[in-house]
Short mmCIF file of C-alpha atoms and ligand atoms in Angstrom, two decimals:
data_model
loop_
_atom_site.label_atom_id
_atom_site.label_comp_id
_atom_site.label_asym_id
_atom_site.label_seq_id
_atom_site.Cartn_x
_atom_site.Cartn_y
_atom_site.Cartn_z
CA UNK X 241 175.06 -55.14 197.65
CA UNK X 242 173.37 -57.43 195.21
CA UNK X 243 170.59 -55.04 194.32
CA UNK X 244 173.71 -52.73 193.30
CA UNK X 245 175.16 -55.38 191.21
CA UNK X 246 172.10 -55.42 189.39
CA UNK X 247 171.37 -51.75 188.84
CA UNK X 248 174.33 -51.32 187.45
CA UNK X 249 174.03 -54.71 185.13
CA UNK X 250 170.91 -52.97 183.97
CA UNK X 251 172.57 -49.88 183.53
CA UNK X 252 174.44 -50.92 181.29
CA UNK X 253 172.50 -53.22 179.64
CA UNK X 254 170.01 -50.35 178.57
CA UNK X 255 173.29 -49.09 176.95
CA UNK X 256 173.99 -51.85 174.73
CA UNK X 257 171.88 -52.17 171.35
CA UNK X 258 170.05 -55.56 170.84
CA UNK X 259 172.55 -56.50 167.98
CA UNK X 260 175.21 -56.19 170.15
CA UNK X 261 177.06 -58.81 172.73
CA UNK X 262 177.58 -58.42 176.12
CA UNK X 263 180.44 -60.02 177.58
CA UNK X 264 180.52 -59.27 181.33
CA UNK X 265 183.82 -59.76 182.37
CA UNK X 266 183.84 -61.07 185.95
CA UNK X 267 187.34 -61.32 186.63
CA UNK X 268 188.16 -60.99 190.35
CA UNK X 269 184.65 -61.32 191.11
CA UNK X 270 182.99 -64.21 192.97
CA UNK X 271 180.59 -66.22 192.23
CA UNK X 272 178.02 -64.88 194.27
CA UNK X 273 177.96 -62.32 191.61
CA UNK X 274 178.04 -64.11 188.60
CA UNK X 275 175.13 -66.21 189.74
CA UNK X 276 173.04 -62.98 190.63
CA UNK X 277 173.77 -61.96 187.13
CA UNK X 278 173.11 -64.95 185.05
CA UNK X 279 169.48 -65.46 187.26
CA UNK X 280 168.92 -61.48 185.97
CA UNK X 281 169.54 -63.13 182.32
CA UNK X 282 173.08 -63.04 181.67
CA UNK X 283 174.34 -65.78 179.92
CA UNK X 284 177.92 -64.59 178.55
CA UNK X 285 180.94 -63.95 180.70
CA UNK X 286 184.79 -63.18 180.05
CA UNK X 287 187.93 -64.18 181.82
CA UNK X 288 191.46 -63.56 181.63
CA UNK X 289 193.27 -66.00 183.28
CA UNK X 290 193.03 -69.89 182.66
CA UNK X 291 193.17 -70.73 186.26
CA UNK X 292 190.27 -68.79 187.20
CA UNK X 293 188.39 -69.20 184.49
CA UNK X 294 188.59 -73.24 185.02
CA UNK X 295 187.67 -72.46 188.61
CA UNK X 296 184.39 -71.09 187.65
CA UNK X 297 183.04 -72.98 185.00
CA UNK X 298 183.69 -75.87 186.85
CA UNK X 299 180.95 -74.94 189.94
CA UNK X 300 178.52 -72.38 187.55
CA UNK X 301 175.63 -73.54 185.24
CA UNK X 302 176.46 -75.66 182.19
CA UNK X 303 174.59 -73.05 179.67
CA UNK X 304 177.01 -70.18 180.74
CA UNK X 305 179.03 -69.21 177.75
CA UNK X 306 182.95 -68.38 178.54
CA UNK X 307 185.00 -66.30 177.20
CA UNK X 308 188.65 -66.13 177.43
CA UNK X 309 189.45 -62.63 176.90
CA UNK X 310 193.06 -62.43 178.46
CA UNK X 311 196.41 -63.21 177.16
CA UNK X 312 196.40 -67.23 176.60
CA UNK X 313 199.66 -69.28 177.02
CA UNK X 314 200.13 -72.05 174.61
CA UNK X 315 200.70 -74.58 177.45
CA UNK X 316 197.11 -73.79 179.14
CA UNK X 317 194.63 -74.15 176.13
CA UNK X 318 194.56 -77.37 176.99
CA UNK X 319 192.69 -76.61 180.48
CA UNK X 320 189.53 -74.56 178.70
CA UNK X 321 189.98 -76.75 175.32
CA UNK X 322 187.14 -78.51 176.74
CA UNK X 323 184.31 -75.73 177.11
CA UNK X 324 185.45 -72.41 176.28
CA UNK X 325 182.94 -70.62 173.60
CA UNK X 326 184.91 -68.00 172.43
CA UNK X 327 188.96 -66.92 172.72
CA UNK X 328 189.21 -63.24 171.81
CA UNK X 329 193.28 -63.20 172.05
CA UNK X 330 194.65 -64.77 170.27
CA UNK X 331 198.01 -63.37 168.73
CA UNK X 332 200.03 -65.95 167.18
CA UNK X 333 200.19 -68.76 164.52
CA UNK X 334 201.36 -70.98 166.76
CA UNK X 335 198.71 -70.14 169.42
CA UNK X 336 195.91 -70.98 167.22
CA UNK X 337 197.55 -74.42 165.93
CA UNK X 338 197.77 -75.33 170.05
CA UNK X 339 194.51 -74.36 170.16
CA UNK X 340 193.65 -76.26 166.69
CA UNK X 341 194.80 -79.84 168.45
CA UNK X 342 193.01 -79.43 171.43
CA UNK X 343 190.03 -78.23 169.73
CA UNK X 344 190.55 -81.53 167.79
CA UNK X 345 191.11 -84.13 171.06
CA UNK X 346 187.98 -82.49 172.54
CA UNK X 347 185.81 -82.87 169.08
CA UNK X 348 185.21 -80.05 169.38
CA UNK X 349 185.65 -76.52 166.64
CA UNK X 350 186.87 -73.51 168.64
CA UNK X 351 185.86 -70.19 167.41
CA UNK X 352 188.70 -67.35 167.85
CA UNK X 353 189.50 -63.92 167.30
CA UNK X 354 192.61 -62.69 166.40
CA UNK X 355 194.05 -59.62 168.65
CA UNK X 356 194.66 -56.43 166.84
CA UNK X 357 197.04 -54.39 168.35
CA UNK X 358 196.10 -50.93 167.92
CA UNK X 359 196.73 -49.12 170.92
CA UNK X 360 200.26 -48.21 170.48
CA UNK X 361 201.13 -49.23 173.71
CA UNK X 362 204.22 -51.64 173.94
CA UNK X 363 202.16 -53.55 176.75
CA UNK X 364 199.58 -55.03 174.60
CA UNK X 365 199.24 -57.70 172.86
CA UNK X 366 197.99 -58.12 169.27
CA UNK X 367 199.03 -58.70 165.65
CA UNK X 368 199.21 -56.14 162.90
CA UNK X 369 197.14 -56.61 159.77
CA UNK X 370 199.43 -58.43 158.05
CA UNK X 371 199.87 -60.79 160.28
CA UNK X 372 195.99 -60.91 160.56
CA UNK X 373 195.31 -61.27 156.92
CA UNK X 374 198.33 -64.04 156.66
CA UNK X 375 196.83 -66.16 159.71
CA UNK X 376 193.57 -65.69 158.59
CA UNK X 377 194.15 -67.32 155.07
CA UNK X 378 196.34 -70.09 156.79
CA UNK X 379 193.61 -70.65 158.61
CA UNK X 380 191.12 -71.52 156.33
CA UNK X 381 193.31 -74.63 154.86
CA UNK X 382 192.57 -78.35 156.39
CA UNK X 383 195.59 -77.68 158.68
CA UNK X 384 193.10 -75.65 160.94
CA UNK X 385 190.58 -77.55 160.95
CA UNK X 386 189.07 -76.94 164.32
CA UNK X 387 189.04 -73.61 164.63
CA UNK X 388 186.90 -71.07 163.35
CA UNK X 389 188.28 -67.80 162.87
CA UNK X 390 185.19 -65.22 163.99
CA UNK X 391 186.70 -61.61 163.81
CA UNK X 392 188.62 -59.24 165.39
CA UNK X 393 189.61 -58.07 168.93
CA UNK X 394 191.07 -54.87 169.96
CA UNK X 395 191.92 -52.53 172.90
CA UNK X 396 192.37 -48.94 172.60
CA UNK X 397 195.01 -47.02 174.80
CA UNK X 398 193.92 -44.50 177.96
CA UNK X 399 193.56 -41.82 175.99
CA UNK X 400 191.56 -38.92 174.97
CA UNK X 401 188.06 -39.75 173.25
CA UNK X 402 189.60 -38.39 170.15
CA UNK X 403 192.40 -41.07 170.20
CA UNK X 404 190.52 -43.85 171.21
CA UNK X 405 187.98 -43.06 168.73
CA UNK X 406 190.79 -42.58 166.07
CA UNK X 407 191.69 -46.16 167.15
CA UNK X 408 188.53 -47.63 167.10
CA UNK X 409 188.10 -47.19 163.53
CA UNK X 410 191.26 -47.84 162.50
CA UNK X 411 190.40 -51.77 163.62
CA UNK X 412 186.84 -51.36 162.18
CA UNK X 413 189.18 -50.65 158.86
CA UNK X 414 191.10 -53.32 159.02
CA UNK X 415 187.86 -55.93 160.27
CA UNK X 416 186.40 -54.54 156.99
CA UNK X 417 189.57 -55.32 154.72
CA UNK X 418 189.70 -59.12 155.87
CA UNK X 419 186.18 -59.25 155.78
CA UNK X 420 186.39 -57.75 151.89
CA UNK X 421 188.58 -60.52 151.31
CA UNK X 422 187.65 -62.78 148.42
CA UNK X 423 188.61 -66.07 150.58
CA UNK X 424 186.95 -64.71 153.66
CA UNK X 425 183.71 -66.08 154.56
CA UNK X 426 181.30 -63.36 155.73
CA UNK X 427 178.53 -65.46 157.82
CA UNK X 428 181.53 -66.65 159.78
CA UNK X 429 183.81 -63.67 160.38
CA UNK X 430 181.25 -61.39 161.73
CA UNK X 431 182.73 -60.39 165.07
CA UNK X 432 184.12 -57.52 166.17
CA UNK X 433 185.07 -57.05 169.79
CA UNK X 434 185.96 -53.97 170.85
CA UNK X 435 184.99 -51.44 174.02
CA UNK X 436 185.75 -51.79 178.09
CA UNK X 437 184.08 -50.22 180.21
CA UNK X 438 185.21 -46.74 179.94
CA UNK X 439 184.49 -46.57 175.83
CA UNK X 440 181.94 -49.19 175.18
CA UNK X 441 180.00 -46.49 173.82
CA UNK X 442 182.46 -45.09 171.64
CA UNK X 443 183.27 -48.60 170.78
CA UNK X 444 179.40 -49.21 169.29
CA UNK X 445 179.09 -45.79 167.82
CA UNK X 446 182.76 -47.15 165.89
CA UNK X 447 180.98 -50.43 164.24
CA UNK X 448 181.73 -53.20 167.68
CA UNK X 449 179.41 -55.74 167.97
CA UNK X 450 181.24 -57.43 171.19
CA UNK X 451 181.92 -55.20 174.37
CA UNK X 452 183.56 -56.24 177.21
CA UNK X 453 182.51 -54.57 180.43
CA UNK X 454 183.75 -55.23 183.64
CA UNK X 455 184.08 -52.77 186.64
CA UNK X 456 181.29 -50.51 185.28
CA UNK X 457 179.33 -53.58 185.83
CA UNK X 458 180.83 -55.39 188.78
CA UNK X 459 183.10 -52.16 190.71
CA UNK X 460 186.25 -51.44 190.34
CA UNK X 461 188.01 -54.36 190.92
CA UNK X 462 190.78 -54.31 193.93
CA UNK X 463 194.15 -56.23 193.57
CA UNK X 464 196.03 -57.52 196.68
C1 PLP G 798 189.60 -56.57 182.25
C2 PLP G 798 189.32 -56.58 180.80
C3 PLP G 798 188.16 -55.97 180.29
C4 PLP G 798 187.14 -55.25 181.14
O1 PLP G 798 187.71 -54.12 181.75
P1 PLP G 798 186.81 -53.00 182.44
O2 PLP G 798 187.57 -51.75 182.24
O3 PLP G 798 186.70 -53.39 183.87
O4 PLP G 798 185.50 -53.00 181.77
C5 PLP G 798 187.95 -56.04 178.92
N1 PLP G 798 188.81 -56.66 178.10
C6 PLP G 798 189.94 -57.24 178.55
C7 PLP G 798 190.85 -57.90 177.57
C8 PLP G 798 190.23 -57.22 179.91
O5 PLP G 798 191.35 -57.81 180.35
#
């Protein structure tokens, strides 16, 4: 079982370049796992839900990095406030000024990404670029003070290569654009998070420098 876990880690690992983060997204997963993984070298792991995420940071090593990758309700920043490394979703003003003040009662700066929606589907979340480009600028005045805006997030639709491709570059467009922008300050937003298991590849080849793999790493994951 284990030496499975770890094949496949490596798998994938020999996949990703050296310039770009892997987020291993052990969602449904126990701990049993994660641990294998982070003694094989792994450092940097994603979540999508607050309670769980709380749950495992709480009994796993202090140097593991978290990363909440899932849809984040305003009135639950304050649980990962405290030790979360990096929140790729977020899709509203008023999310980031939540997570602004708790950033701020933990003295702490919280670096974010804002979600792009670019799948098409009405089930995801995400902002267009306007919205981007307008939260992005607010966020750079002393009302934000503790959070750093790093980049961009994205998920493509289940969809031919062709499409998700299409996609794909379509965000690396738009990453570009804010990153172009005159106020926009290039050593910080340099992240790009894009690619799931089933088009990490595609993802790379498009410009990511984040992927987010899951079951290709851990199995398919089963929901009761
Ligand atoms: C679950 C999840 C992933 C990983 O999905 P896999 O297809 O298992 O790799 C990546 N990003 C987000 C936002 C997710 O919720």
């Amino acid at each position: 079982m284990d030496n499975e876990l770890l094949e496949r880690f490596e798998k994938v690992r020999e996949e990703i370049p050296d310039d770009v983060m892997l987020v291993a997204v052990s969602k449904t997963k126990p701990i049993e796992d994660i641990k294998a993984l982070y003694k094989a070298g792994q450092k940097v792991f994603g979540e999508n839900k607050v309670q769980e995420l709380t749950a495992k940071a709480e009994v796993l090593p202090d140097d593991i990095e978290w990363h909440m990758i899932g849809h984040l309700q305003r009135n639950k920043v304050k649980y990962i406030a405290p030790f979360v490394s990096l929140i790729h979703s977020v899709d509203s003003e008023r999310l980031l000024k939540e997570i602004d003040k708790r950033a701020a009662q933990n003295n702490r700066t919280i670096d974010c990404l804002l979600q792009i929606d670019i799948s098409g589907e009405e089930t995801k979340f995400g902002l267009d670029e306007k919205e981007a480009a307008t939260i992005l600028s607010k966020a750079l005045t002393d009302e934000f003070k503790h959070v750093r805006i790093r980049g961009l997030m994205g998920m493509a639709a289940h969809a031919d290569e062709a499409i998700v491709k299409k996609q794909f570059k379509d965000l690396k467009t738009v990453y570009d654009q804010l990153r172009g922008l005159e106020t926009t300050d290039k050593q910080v937003f340099n992240l790009l998070s894009m690619g799931m298991s089933n088009d990490y590849p595609i993802a790379i080849s498009c410009g990511s420098n984040i992927v987010r793999v899951g079951s290709k790493i851990f199995g398919e994951r089963v929901y009761v």
